[in-house]
Amino acid sequence: MAMTMNGEVTLPAGKEVVWAKLNDAAVLKACIPGCEQLGKDDDTHFSAVVKVKLGPVKATFKGKVELSELDPPNGYRIAGEGEGGIAGFAKGGARVALSDAEGGQTLLRYEVEAQVGGKLMQLGSRLINSVSKKLADEFFANFAKAVAEG
């Protein structure tokens, strides 16, 4: 099952600061809902362990993330995939673009494409889309707070 999601958020810092935070494993780990581990393998590769609850299904996903098309401090493409054991799998990618906003702030735009398979597909697209949107909103609220804290 495939899904797409896009949105934007205005962050209370300049592009250079936002860019640095987007590439900081400790910041991302603190902002990603359910993230138990996030390690930076090198400048463009991360490894992660994330626990997610989708309706009645709880799953721990272990996965890899790769950054490409890097254009500091304007954006990049992120691609990843994770295995959740019997729950199934998730894979996808996103384009993240940063632009200057009024008052020294930064506008972050994102476009996400994702696929899930296995037991997760049985939950139905409405539930998966709803939970995905909730997790994205939670991530960006956490990220905005991390950016504001400097």
PDB file of C-alpha atoms in Angstrom:
ATOM      1  CA  MET A   1       0.000   0.000   0.000  1.00  0.00           C
ATOM      2  CA  ALA A   2       1.410   3.385  -1.003  1.00  0.00           C
ATOM      3  CA  MET A   3       0.718   6.786   0.493  1.00  0.00           C
ATOM      4  CA  THR A   4       1.849  10.337  -0.011  1.00  0.00           C
ATOM      5  CA  MET A   5       1.953  13.219   2.392  1.00  0.00           C
ATOM      6  CA  ASN A   6       3.229  16.766   2.148  1.00  0.00           C
ATOM      7  CA  GLY A   7       3.300  19.840   4.261  1.00  0.00           C
ATOM      8  CA  GLU A   8       5.284  22.755   5.505  1.00  0.00           C
ATOM      9  CA  VAL A   9       6.316  24.245   8.809  1.00  0.00           C
ATOM     10  CA  THR A  10       7.900  27.577   9.700  1.00  0.00           C
ATOM     11  CA  LEU A  11      10.824  27.160  12.074  1.00  0.00           C
ATOM     12  CA  PRO A  12      12.184  29.861  14.403  1.00  0.00           C
ATOM     13  CA  ALA A  13      15.784  29.891  13.123  1.00  0.00           C
ATOM     14  CA  GLY A  14      17.840  30.551  10.007  1.00  0.00           C
ATOM     15  CA  LYS A  15      18.496  27.935   7.315  1.00  0.00           C
ATOM     16  CA  GLU A  16      22.027  27.163   8.531  1.00  0.00           C
ATOM     17  CA  VAL A  17      20.755  26.291  12.024  1.00  0.00           C
ATOM     18  CA  VAL A  18      17.843  24.219  10.675  1.00  0.00           C
ATOM     19  CA  TRP A  19      20.190  22.404   8.264  1.00  0.00           C
ATOM     20  CA  ALA A  20      22.573  21.526  11.096  1.00  0.00           C
ATOM     21  CA  LYS A  21      19.705  20.171  13.221  1.00  0.00           C
ATOM     22  CA  LEU A  22      18.366  18.102  10.279  1.00  0.00           C
ATOM     23  CA  ASN A  23      21.754  16.380  10.115  1.00  0.00           C
ATOM     24  CA  ASP A  24      22.274  15.885  13.865  1.00  0.00           C
ATOM     25  CA  ALA A  25      21.496  12.321  14.944  1.00  0.00           C
ATOM     26  CA  ALA A  26      20.921  13.286  18.597  1.00  0.00           C
ATOM     27  CA  VAL A  27      18.383  15.971  17.641  1.00  0.00           C
ATOM     28  CA  LEU A  28      16.567  13.672  15.221  1.00  0.00           C
ATOM     29  CA  LYS A  29      16.471  10.814  17.748  1.00  0.00           C
ATOM     30  CA  ALA A  30      14.838  13.132  20.286  1.00  0.00           C
ATOM     31  CA  CYS A  31      12.285  14.359  17.727  1.00  0.00           C
ATOM     32  CA  ILE A  32      11.226  11.102  16.022  1.00  0.00           C
ATOM     33  CA  PRO A  33       8.277   9.578  17.909  1.00  0.00           C
ATOM     34  CA  GLY A  34       9.188   6.126  19.270  1.00  0.00           C
ATOM     35  CA  CYS A  35      12.853   6.362  18.223  1.00  0.00           C
ATOM     36  CA  GLU A  36      14.956   4.164  20.485  1.00  0.00           C
ATOM     37  CA  GLN A  37      18.237   4.328  18.575  1.00  0.00           C
ATOM     38  CA  LEU A  38      19.560   6.539  15.800  1.00  0.00           C
ATOM     39  CA  GLY A  39      23.159   6.352  14.780  1.00  0.00           C
ATOM     40  CA  LYS A  40      25.015   8.242  12.103  1.00  0.00           C
ATOM     41  CA  ASP A  41      27.032   5.668  10.145  1.00  0.00           C
ATOM     42  CA  ASP A  42      28.668   8.348   7.977  1.00  0.00           C
ATOM     43  CA  ASP A  43      27.732  11.744   6.517  1.00  0.00           C
ATOM     44  CA  THR A  44      24.834  10.337   4.463  1.00  0.00           C
ATOM     45  CA  HIS A  45      23.768   7.113   6.232  1.00  0.00           C
ATOM     46  CA  PHE A  46      21.882   6.516   9.481  1.00  0.00           C
ATOM     47  CA  SER A  47      20.726   3.350  11.269  1.00  0.00           C
ATOM     48  CA  ALA A  48      17.589   3.442  13.389  1.00  0.00           C
ATOM     49  CA  VAL A  49      15.319   1.455  15.698  1.00  0.00           C
ATOM     50  CA  VAL A  50      11.810   2.872  16.075  1.00  0.00           C
ATOM     51  CA  LYS A  51       8.807   1.484  17.996  1.00  0.00           C
ATOM     52  CA  VAL A  52       5.452   2.372  16.469  1.00  0.00           C
ATOM     53  CA  LYS A  53       1.861   1.610  17.423  1.00  0.00           C
ATOM     54  CA  LEU A  54      -0.537   1.500  14.495  1.00  0.00           C
ATOM     55  CA  GLY A  55      -3.980   0.763  15.863  1.00  0.00           C
ATOM     56  CA  PRO A  56      -3.803  -2.698  17.426  1.00  0.00           C
ATOM     57  CA  VAL A  57      -0.348  -3.450  15.973  1.00  0.00           C
ATOM     58  CA  LYS A  58       2.835  -2.597  17.841  1.00  0.00           C
ATOM     59  CA  ALA A  59       6.014  -3.002  15.863  1.00  0.00           C
ATOM     60  CA  THR A  60       9.700  -2.326  16.260  1.00  0.00           C
ATOM     61  CA  PHE A  61      11.271  -1.312  12.981  1.00  0.00           C
ATOM     62  CA  LYS A  62      14.985  -1.631  12.358  1.00  0.00           C
ATOM     63  CA  GLY A  63      16.131   0.225   9.326  1.00  0.00           C
ATOM     64  CA  LYS A  64      18.564   2.282   7.334  1.00  0.00           C
ATOM     65  CA  VAL A  65      18.249   5.821   6.033  1.00  0.00           C
ATOM     66  CA  GLU A  66      20.252   7.409   3.237  1.00  0.00           C
ATOM     67  CA  LEU A  67      20.552  11.094   2.381  1.00  0.00           C
ATOM     68  CA  SER A  68      21.126  12.077  -1.241  1.00  0.00           C
ATOM     69  CA  GLU A  69      20.916  15.074  -3.536  1.00  0.00           C
ATOM     70  CA  LEU A  70      22.415  17.151  -0.751  1.00  0.00           C
ATOM     71  CA  ASP A  71      22.197  20.904  -1.344  1.00  0.00           C
ATOM     72  CA  PRO A  72      23.345  22.496   1.935  1.00  0.00           C
ATOM     73  CA  PRO A  73      21.594  24.419   3.451  1.00  0.00           C
ATOM     74  CA  ASN A  74      18.659  24.219   1.016  1.00  0.00           C
ATOM     75  CA  GLY A  75      17.554  20.588   1.313  1.00  0.00           C
ATOM     76  CA  TYR A  76      18.037  16.950   0.415  1.00  0.00           C
ATOM     77  CA  ARG A  77      16.307  13.735  -0.474  1.00  0.00           C
ATOM     78  CA  ILE A  78      15.965  11.101   2.218  1.00  0.00           C
ATOM     79  CA  ALA A  79      15.228   7.429   1.541  1.00  0.00           C
ATOM     80  CA  GLY A  80      14.824   4.602   3.987  1.00  0.00           C
ATOM     81  CA  GLU A  81      13.391   1.236   4.715  1.00  0.00           C
ATOM     82  CA  GLY A  82      12.681  -0.729   7.843  1.00  0.00           C
ATOM     83  CA  GLU A  83      11.703  -4.254   8.766  1.00  0.00           C
ATOM     84  CA  GLY A  84       9.137  -4.757  11.499  1.00  0.00           C
ATOM     85  CA  GLY A  85       9.239  -8.535  11.784  1.00  0.00           C
ATOM     86  CA  ILE A  86       5.773 -10.103  11.531  1.00  0.00           C
ATOM     87  CA  ALA A  87       4.206  -6.633  11.381  1.00  0.00           C
ATOM     88  CA  GLY A  88       5.698  -6.101   7.953  1.00  0.00           C
ATOM     89  CA  PHE A  89       7.873  -3.474   6.377  1.00  0.00           C
ATOM     90  CA  ALA A  90       7.913   0.204   5.576  1.00  0.00           C
ATOM     91  CA  LYS A  91       9.955   2.005   2.962  1.00  0.00           C
ATOM     92  CA  GLY A  92       9.867   5.341   1.336  1.00  0.00           C
ATOM     93  CA  GLY A  93      11.468   8.657   0.750  1.00  0.00           C
ATOM     94  CA  ALA A  94      11.026  12.346   1.139  1.00  0.00           C
ATOM     95  CA  ARG A  95      12.214  15.572  -0.375  1.00  0.00           C
ATOM     96  CA  VAL A  96      12.993  18.240   2.203  1.00  0.00           C
ATOM     97  CA  ALA A  97      13.401  21.852   1.062  1.00  0.00           C
ATOM     98  CA  LEU A  98      14.401  24.837   3.166  1.00  0.00           C
ATOM     99  CA  SER A  99      13.784  28.467   2.224  1.00  0.00           C
ATOM    100  CA  ASP A 100      14.121  31.789   3.979  1.00  0.00           C
ATOM    101  CA  ALA A 101      11.026  33.112   5.730  1.00  0.00           C
ATOM    102  CA  GLU A 102      10.247  36.489   7.303  1.00  0.00           C
ATOM    103  CA  GLY A 103      12.019  37.536  10.460  1.00  0.00           C
ATOM    104  CA  GLY A 104      15.049  35.256  10.006  1.00  0.00           C
ATOM    105  CA  GLN A 105      12.904  32.128  10.149  1.00  0.00           C
ATOM    106  CA  THR A 106      13.004  29.115   7.822  1.00  0.00           C
ATOM    107  CA  LEU A 107      10.199  27.496   5.880  1.00  0.00           C
ATOM    108  CA  LEU A 108      10.627  23.713   5.697  1.00  0.00           C
ATOM    109  CA  ARG A 109       8.585  21.946   3.005  1.00  0.00           C
ATOM    110  CA  TYR A 110       8.363  18.175   2.730  1.00  0.00           C
ATOM    111  CA  GLU A 111       6.924  15.669   0.266  1.00  0.00           C
ATOM    112  CA  VAL A 112       6.803  12.061   1.452  1.00  0.00           C
ATOM    113  CA  GLU A 113       6.105   8.866  -0.455  1.00  0.00           C
ATOM    114  CA  ALA A 114       5.899   5.654   1.532  1.00  0.00           C
ATOM    115  CA  GLN A 115       4.886   2.028   1.173  1.00  0.00           C
ATOM    116  CA  VAL A 116       3.940  -0.472   3.834  1.00  0.00           C
ATOM    117  CA  GLY A 117       3.469  -4.195   3.483  1.00  0.00           C
ATOM    118  CA  GLY A 118       2.800  -7.304   5.500  1.00  0.00           C
ATOM    119  CA  LYS A 119       0.417  -7.324   8.454  1.00  0.00           C
ATOM    120  CA  LEU A 120       0.360  -3.508   8.450  1.00  0.00           C
ATOM    121  CA  MET A 121      -1.562  -3.524   5.157  1.00  0.00           C
ATOM    122  CA  GLN A 122      -4.453  -5.277   6.873  1.00  0.00           C
ATOM    123  CA  LEU A 123      -5.051  -2.172   8.989  1.00  0.00           C
ATOM    124  CA  GLY A 124      -6.284  -0.226   5.996  1.00  0.00           C
ATOM    125  CA  SER A 125      -5.162   2.970   4.387  1.00  0.00           C
ATOM    126  CA  ARG A 126      -7.357   5.288   6.478  1.00  0.00           C
ATOM    127  CA  LEU A 127      -5.776   4.183   9.779  1.00  0.00           C
ATOM    128  CA  ILE A 128      -2.237   4.155   8.374  1.00  0.00           C
ATOM    129  CA  ASN A 129      -2.658   7.614   6.820  1.00  0.00           C
ATOM    130  CA  SER A 130      -4.124   8.971  10.062  1.00  0.00           C
ATOM    131  CA  VAL A 131      -1.303   7.586  12.211  1.00  0.00           C
ATOM    132  CA  SER A 132       1.337   8.712   9.701  1.00  0.00           C
ATOM    133  CA  LYS A 133      -0.029  12.257   9.739  1.00  0.00           C
ATOM    134  CA  LYS A 134      -0.097  12.237  13.553  1.00  0.00           C
ATOM    135  CA  LEU A 135       3.523  11.028  13.721  1.00  0.00           C
ATOM    136  CA  ALA A 136       4.643  13.636  11.164  1.00  0.00           C
ATOM    137  CA  ASP A 137       2.880  16.405  13.113  1.00  0.00           C
ATOM    138  CA  GLU A 138       4.495  15.192  16.338  1.00  0.00           C
ATOM    139  CA  PHE A 139       7.949  15.070  14.715  1.00  0.00           C
ATOM    140  CA  PHE A 140       7.678  18.624  13.369  1.00  0.00           C
ATOM    141  CA  ALA A 141       6.362  19.978  16.688  1.00  0.00           C
ATOM    142  CA  ASN A 142       9.329  18.337  18.457  1.00  0.00           C
ATOM    143  CA  PHE A 143      11.733  19.554  15.764  1.00  0.00           C
ATOM    144  CA  ALA A 144      10.443  23.149  15.951  1.00  0.00           C
ATOM    145  CA  LYS A 145      10.977  23.055  19.723  1.00  0.00           C
ATOM    146  CA  ALA A 146      14.525  21.690  19.285  1.00  0.00           C
ATOM    147  CA  VAL A 147      15.312  24.419  16.743  1.00  0.00           C
ATOM    148  CA  ALA A 148      13.911  27.115  19.050  1.00  0.00           C
ATOM    149  CA  GLU A 149      16.047  25.862  21.935  1.00  0.00           C
ATOM    150  CA  GLY A 150      19.140  26.414  19.796  1.00  0.00           C
TER     151      GLY A 150
END
